[in-house]
PDB file of C-alpha atoms in Angstrom:
ATOM      1  CA  UNK N  24       8.392   2.437  -5.473  1.00  0.00           C
ATOM      2  CA  UNK N  25       6.510  -0.334  -3.730  1.00  0.00           C
ATOM      3  CA  UNK N  26       2.750  -0.753  -3.359  1.00  0.00           C
ATOM      4  CA  UNK N  27       0.162  -1.700  -0.764  1.00  0.00           C
ATOM      5  CA  UNK N  28      -0.416  -4.674  -3.075  1.00  0.00           C
ATOM      6  CA  UNK N  29       2.814  -6.212  -1.715  1.00  0.00           C
ATOM      7  CA  UNK N  30       1.181  -6.545   1.686  1.00  0.00           C
ATOM      8  CA  UNK N  31      -2.313  -7.456   0.487  1.00  0.00           C
ATOM      9  CA  UNK N  32      -1.501  -9.881  -2.332  1.00  0.00           C
ATOM     10  CA  UNK N  33      -4.037  -8.510  -4.848  1.00  0.00           C
ATOM     11  CA  UNK N  34      -5.688 -11.903  -5.257  1.00  0.00           C
ATOM     12  CA  UNK N  35      -7.743 -12.204  -8.420  1.00  0.00           C
ATOM     13  CA  UNK N  36      -6.498  -8.911  -9.821  1.00  0.00           C
ATOM     14  CA  UNK N  37      -2.782  -8.097  -9.815  1.00  0.00           C
ATOM     15  CA  UNK N  38      -1.028 -10.975  -8.036  1.00  0.00           C
ATOM     16  CA  UNK N  39       1.971 -10.765 -10.387  1.00  0.00           C
ATOM     17  CA  UNK N  40       2.305  -7.052  -9.637  1.00  0.00           C
ATOM     18  CA  UNK N  41       1.983  -7.721  -5.895  1.00  0.00           C
ATOM     19  CA  UNK N  42       4.709 -10.370  -6.050  1.00  0.00           C
ATOM     20  CA  UNK N  43       7.198  -8.024  -7.686  1.00  0.00           C
ATOM     21  CA  UNK N  44       6.421  -5.313  -5.150  1.00  0.00           C
ATOM     22  CA  UNK N  45       6.899  -7.882  -2.374  1.00  0.00           C
ATOM     23  CA  UNK N  46      10.346  -8.620  -3.779  1.00  0.00           C
ATOM     24  CA  UNK N  47      11.091  -4.905  -3.732  1.00  0.00           C
ATOM     25  CA  UNK N  48      10.047  -4.748  -0.056  1.00  0.00           C
ATOM     26  CA  UNK N  49      12.435  -7.594   0.747  1.00  0.00           C
ATOM     27  CA  UNK N  50      15.247  -5.868  -1.131  1.00  0.00           C
ATOM     28  CA  UNK N  51      14.533  -2.643   0.772  1.00  0.00           C
ATOM     29  CA  UNK N  52      14.747  -4.385   4.147  1.00  0.00           C
ATOM     30  CA  UNK N  53      17.864  -6.394   3.353  1.00  0.00           C
ATOM     31  CA  UNK N  54      19.791  -3.649   1.610  1.00  0.00           C
ATOM     32  CA  UNK N  55      18.914  -1.078   4.264  1.00  0.00           C
ATOM     33  CA  UNK N  56      20.383  -3.367   6.939  1.00  0.00           C
ATOM     34  CA  UNK N  57      23.496  -4.035   4.853  1.00  0.00           C
ATOM     35  CA  UNK N  58      24.409  -0.424   4.151  1.00  0.00           C
ATOM     36  CA  UNK N  59      23.066   1.494   7.173  1.00  0.00           C
ATOM     37  CA  UNK N  60      26.494   1.366   8.854  1.00  0.00           C
ATOM     38  CA  UNK N  61      27.916   3.251   5.882  1.00  0.00           C
ATOM     39  CA  UNK N  62      25.392   6.062   6.321  1.00  0.00           C
ATOM     40  CA  UNK N  63      23.321   5.002   3.316  1.00  0.00           C
ATOM     41  CA  UNK N  64      19.553   5.116   3.736  1.00  0.00           C
ATOM     42  CA  UNK N  65      17.324   2.760   1.753  1.00  0.00           C
ATOM     43  CA  UNK N  66      13.577   3.384   1.695  1.00  0.00           C
ATOM     44  CA  UNK N  67      10.553   2.330  -0.317  1.00  0.00           C
ATOM     45  CA  UNK N  68       7.303   4.230  -0.573  1.00  0.00           C
ATOM     46  CA  UNK N  69       4.230   1.975  -0.459  1.00  0.00           C
ATOM     47  CA  UNK N  70       1.162   3.968  -1.547  1.00  0.00           C
ATOM     48  CA  UNK N  71      -2.355   2.608  -1.806  1.00  0.00           C
ATOM     49  CA  UNK N  72      -4.707   3.345  -4.688  1.00  0.00           C
ATOM     50  CA  UNK N  73      -3.184   6.093  -6.846  1.00  0.00           C
ATOM     51  CA  UNK N  74      -4.620   7.630 -10.022  1.00  0.00           C
ATOM     52  CA  UNK N  75      -2.323   6.128 -12.639  1.00  0.00           C
ATOM     53  CA  UNK N  76      -2.813   4.309 -15.925  1.00  0.00           C
ATOM     54  CA  UNK N  77      -2.268   0.837 -14.407  1.00  0.00           C
ATOM     55  CA  UNK N  78      -5.989   0.328 -13.887  1.00  0.00           C
ATOM     56  CA  UNK N  79      -6.909   1.090 -17.499  1.00  0.00           C
ATOM     57  CA  UNK N  80      -4.001  -1.012 -18.777  1.00  0.00           C
ATOM     58  CA  UNK N  81      -5.264  -3.838 -16.555  1.00  0.00           C
ATOM     59  CA  UNK N  82      -8.635  -3.692 -18.302  1.00  0.00           C
ATOM     60  CA  UNK N  83     -10.624  -1.841 -15.612  1.00  0.00           C
ATOM     61  CA  UNK N  84     -10.427   1.919 -16.243  1.00  0.00           C
ATOM     62  CA  UNK N  85     -13.272   2.583 -13.753  1.00  0.00           C
ATOM     63  CA  UNK N  86     -11.665   0.585 -10.910  1.00  0.00           C
ATOM     64  CA  UNK N  87     -10.750   3.597  -8.771  1.00  0.00           C
ATOM     65  CA  UNK N  88     -14.197   5.141  -9.169  1.00  0.00           C
ATOM     66  CA  UNK N  89     -15.783   1.864  -8.094  1.00  0.00           C
ATOM     67  CA  UNK N  90     -13.463   1.429  -5.083  1.00  0.00           C
ATOM     68  CA  UNK N  91     -13.381   5.053  -3.907  1.00  0.00           C
ATOM     69  CA  UNK N  92     -16.201   4.659  -1.340  1.00  0.00           C
ATOM     70  CA  UNK N  93     -14.267   1.853   0.375  1.00  0.00           C
ATOM     71  CA  UNK N  94     -10.957   3.760   0.530  1.00  0.00           C
ATOM     72  CA  UNK N  95     -10.566   5.231   4.044  1.00  0.00           C
ATOM     73  CA  UNK N  96     -10.144   8.790   2.751  1.00  0.00           C
ATOM     74  CA  UNK N  97     -12.955   8.281   0.249  1.00  0.00           C
ATOM     75  CA  UNK N  98     -10.779   8.872  -2.800  1.00  0.00           C
ATOM     76  CA  UNK N  99      -7.682   7.543  -4.520  1.00  0.00           C
ATOM     77  CA  UNK N 100      -4.426   9.425  -4.129  1.00  0.00           C
ATOM     78  CA  UNK N 101      -2.834  11.689  -6.676  1.00  0.00           C
ATOM     79  CA  UNK N 102       0.659  10.955  -8.045  1.00  0.00           C
ATOM     80  CA  UNK N 103       1.778  14.359  -6.768  1.00  0.00           C
ATOM     81  CA  UNK N 104       0.889  13.332  -3.202  1.00  0.00           C
ATOM     82  CA  UNK N 105       3.191  10.332  -3.464  1.00  0.00           C
ATOM     83  CA  UNK N 106       5.894  12.472  -5.070  1.00  0.00           C
ATOM     84  CA  UNK N 107       5.840  14.772  -2.013  1.00  0.00           C
ATOM     85  CA  UNK N 108       6.642  11.799   0.229  1.00  0.00           C
ATOM     86  CA  UNK N 109       9.480  10.758  -2.079  1.00  0.00           C
ATOM     87  CA  UNK N 110      10.896  14.290  -2.138  1.00  0.00           C
ATOM     88  CA  UNK N 111      10.817  14.383   1.658  1.00  0.00           C
ATOM     89  CA  UNK N 112      12.677  11.053   1.849  1.00  0.00           C
ATOM     90  CA  UNK N 113      15.333  12.468  -0.476  1.00  0.00           C
ATOM     91  CA  UNK N 114      15.725  15.586   1.665  1.00  0.00           C
ATOM     92  CA  UNK N 115      17.972  16.189   4.664  1.00  0.00           C
ATOM     93  CA  UNK N 116      14.821  16.303   6.812  1.00  0.00           C
ATOM     94  CA  UNK N 117      14.639  12.512   6.479  1.00  0.00           C
ATOM     95  CA  UNK N 118      18.282  11.942   7.432  1.00  0.00           C
ATOM     96  CA  UNK N 119      17.365   9.455  10.183  1.00  0.00           C
ATOM     97  CA  UNK N 120      14.762   7.500   8.223  1.00  0.00           C
ATOM     98  CA  UNK N 121      15.701   4.117   6.858  1.00  0.00           C
ATOM     99  CA  UNK N 122      13.739   1.034   5.809  1.00  0.00           C
ATOM    100  CA  UNK N 123      10.490   2.965   5.589  1.00  0.00           C
ATOM    101  CA  UNK N 124       7.745   1.252   3.658  1.00  0.00           C
ATOM    102  CA  UNK N 125       4.467   2.928   4.403  1.00  0.00           C
ATOM    103  CA  UNK N 126       3.373   6.085   2.655  1.00  0.00           C
ATOM    104  CA  UNK N 127      -0.105   5.994   4.078  1.00  0.00           C
ATOM    105  CA  UNK N 128      -1.324   4.757   7.412  1.00  0.00           C
ATOM    106  CA  UNK N 129      -4.781   3.625   8.309  1.00  0.00           C
ATOM    107  CA  UNK N 130      -6.888   6.720   8.288  1.00  0.00           C
ATOM    108  CA  UNK N 131     -10.328   7.553   9.528  1.00  0.00           C
ATOM    109  CA  UNK N 132     -12.760   8.141   6.735  1.00  0.00           C
ATOM    110  CA  UNK N 133     -15.100  11.093   6.736  1.00  0.00           C
ATOM    111  CA  UNK N 134     -17.648   8.757   8.331  1.00  0.00           C
ATOM    112  CA  UNK N 135     -15.231   8.048  11.210  1.00  0.00           C
ATOM    113  CA  UNK N 136     -14.651   4.420  10.195  1.00  0.00           C
ATOM    114  CA  UNK N 137     -11.241   2.820  10.387  1.00  0.00           C
ATOM    115  CA  UNK N 138      -9.767   1.723   7.084  1.00  0.00           C
ATOM    116  CA  UNK N 139      -8.805  -1.741   8.300  1.00  0.00           C
ATOM    117  CA  UNK N 140     -10.210  -3.746   5.410  1.00  0.00           C
ATOM    118  CA  UNK N 141      -8.811  -3.564   1.926  1.00  0.00           C
ATOM    119  CA  UNK N 142     -11.587  -2.497  -0.466  1.00  0.00           C
ATOM    120  CA  UNK N 143     -11.068  -5.388  -2.878  1.00  0.00           C
ATOM    121  CA  UNK N 144     -11.365  -8.143  -0.264  1.00  0.00           C
ATOM    122  CA  UNK N 145     -14.247 -10.444  -0.878  1.00  0.00           C
ATOM    123  CA  UNK N 146     -16.015 -12.437   1.818  1.00  0.00           C
ATOM    124  CA  UNK N 147     -15.443 -16.177   1.609  1.00  0.00           C
ATOM    125  CA  UNK N 148     -18.609 -18.284   1.440  1.00  0.00           C
ATOM    126  CA  UNK N 149     -19.478 -19.989   4.711  1.00  0.00           C
ATOM    127  CA  UNK N 150     -16.928 -17.986   6.713  1.00  0.00           C
ATOM    128  CA  UNK N 151     -18.474 -14.812   8.116  1.00  0.00           C
ATOM    129  CA  UNK N 152     -15.954 -12.009   8.338  1.00  0.00           C
ATOM    130  CA  UNK N 153     -13.263 -13.884   6.425  1.00  0.00           C
ATOM    131  CA  UNK N 154     -11.522 -12.499   3.383  1.00  0.00           C
ATOM    132  CA  UNK N 155      -8.852 -14.037   1.122  1.00  0.00           C
ATOM    133  CA  UNK N 156      -5.965 -12.211   2.787  1.00  0.00           C
ATOM    134  CA  UNK N 157      -7.050 -12.877   6.370  1.00  0.00           C
ATOM    135  CA  UNK N 158      -8.239 -10.338   8.903  1.00  0.00           C
ATOM    136  CA  UNK N 159      -7.599  -6.688   8.069  1.00  0.00           C
ATOM    137  CA  UNK N 160      -5.452  -7.551   5.065  1.00  0.00           C
ATOM    138  CA  UNK N 161      -2.957  -9.588   7.107  1.00  0.00           C
ATOM    139  CA  UNK N 162      -2.232 -13.181   6.111  1.00  0.00           C
ATOM    140  CA  UNK N 163      -3.890 -15.684   8.418  1.00  0.00           C
ATOM    141  CA  UNK N 164      -1.594 -17.693  10.707  1.00  0.00           C
ATOM    142  CA  UNK N 165      -2.735 -21.213   9.872  1.00  0.00           C
TER     143      UNK N 165
END
């Protein structure tokens, strides 16, 4: 199980968590390439904000409530929603899927806005439109 944090870095919050999930993403890519010829599929599910105990254990039990308005769908996901994706990947219906990372794609919110910006990004002083992880959650190419 990976996390959107692996792509976004989780600066100032869960950078250690993001680093371990980034390592898992790398393992998924490498191992999937190594064993695909043997008919073995390797996938990782990378959900966004999910209602789990990690937020309370991290000292911010109200984090999801606070961030919900900035999440493209307007709410955090439920563990059961992620489990459905995992069950599908384990099924024969996913027999041609390998090296998959994304559980959720950018979605339009109820207001019709694209969910391009990670809700925890903060603007950098003196740089309009800039955030710590670069544009739209992607690292800048400097």
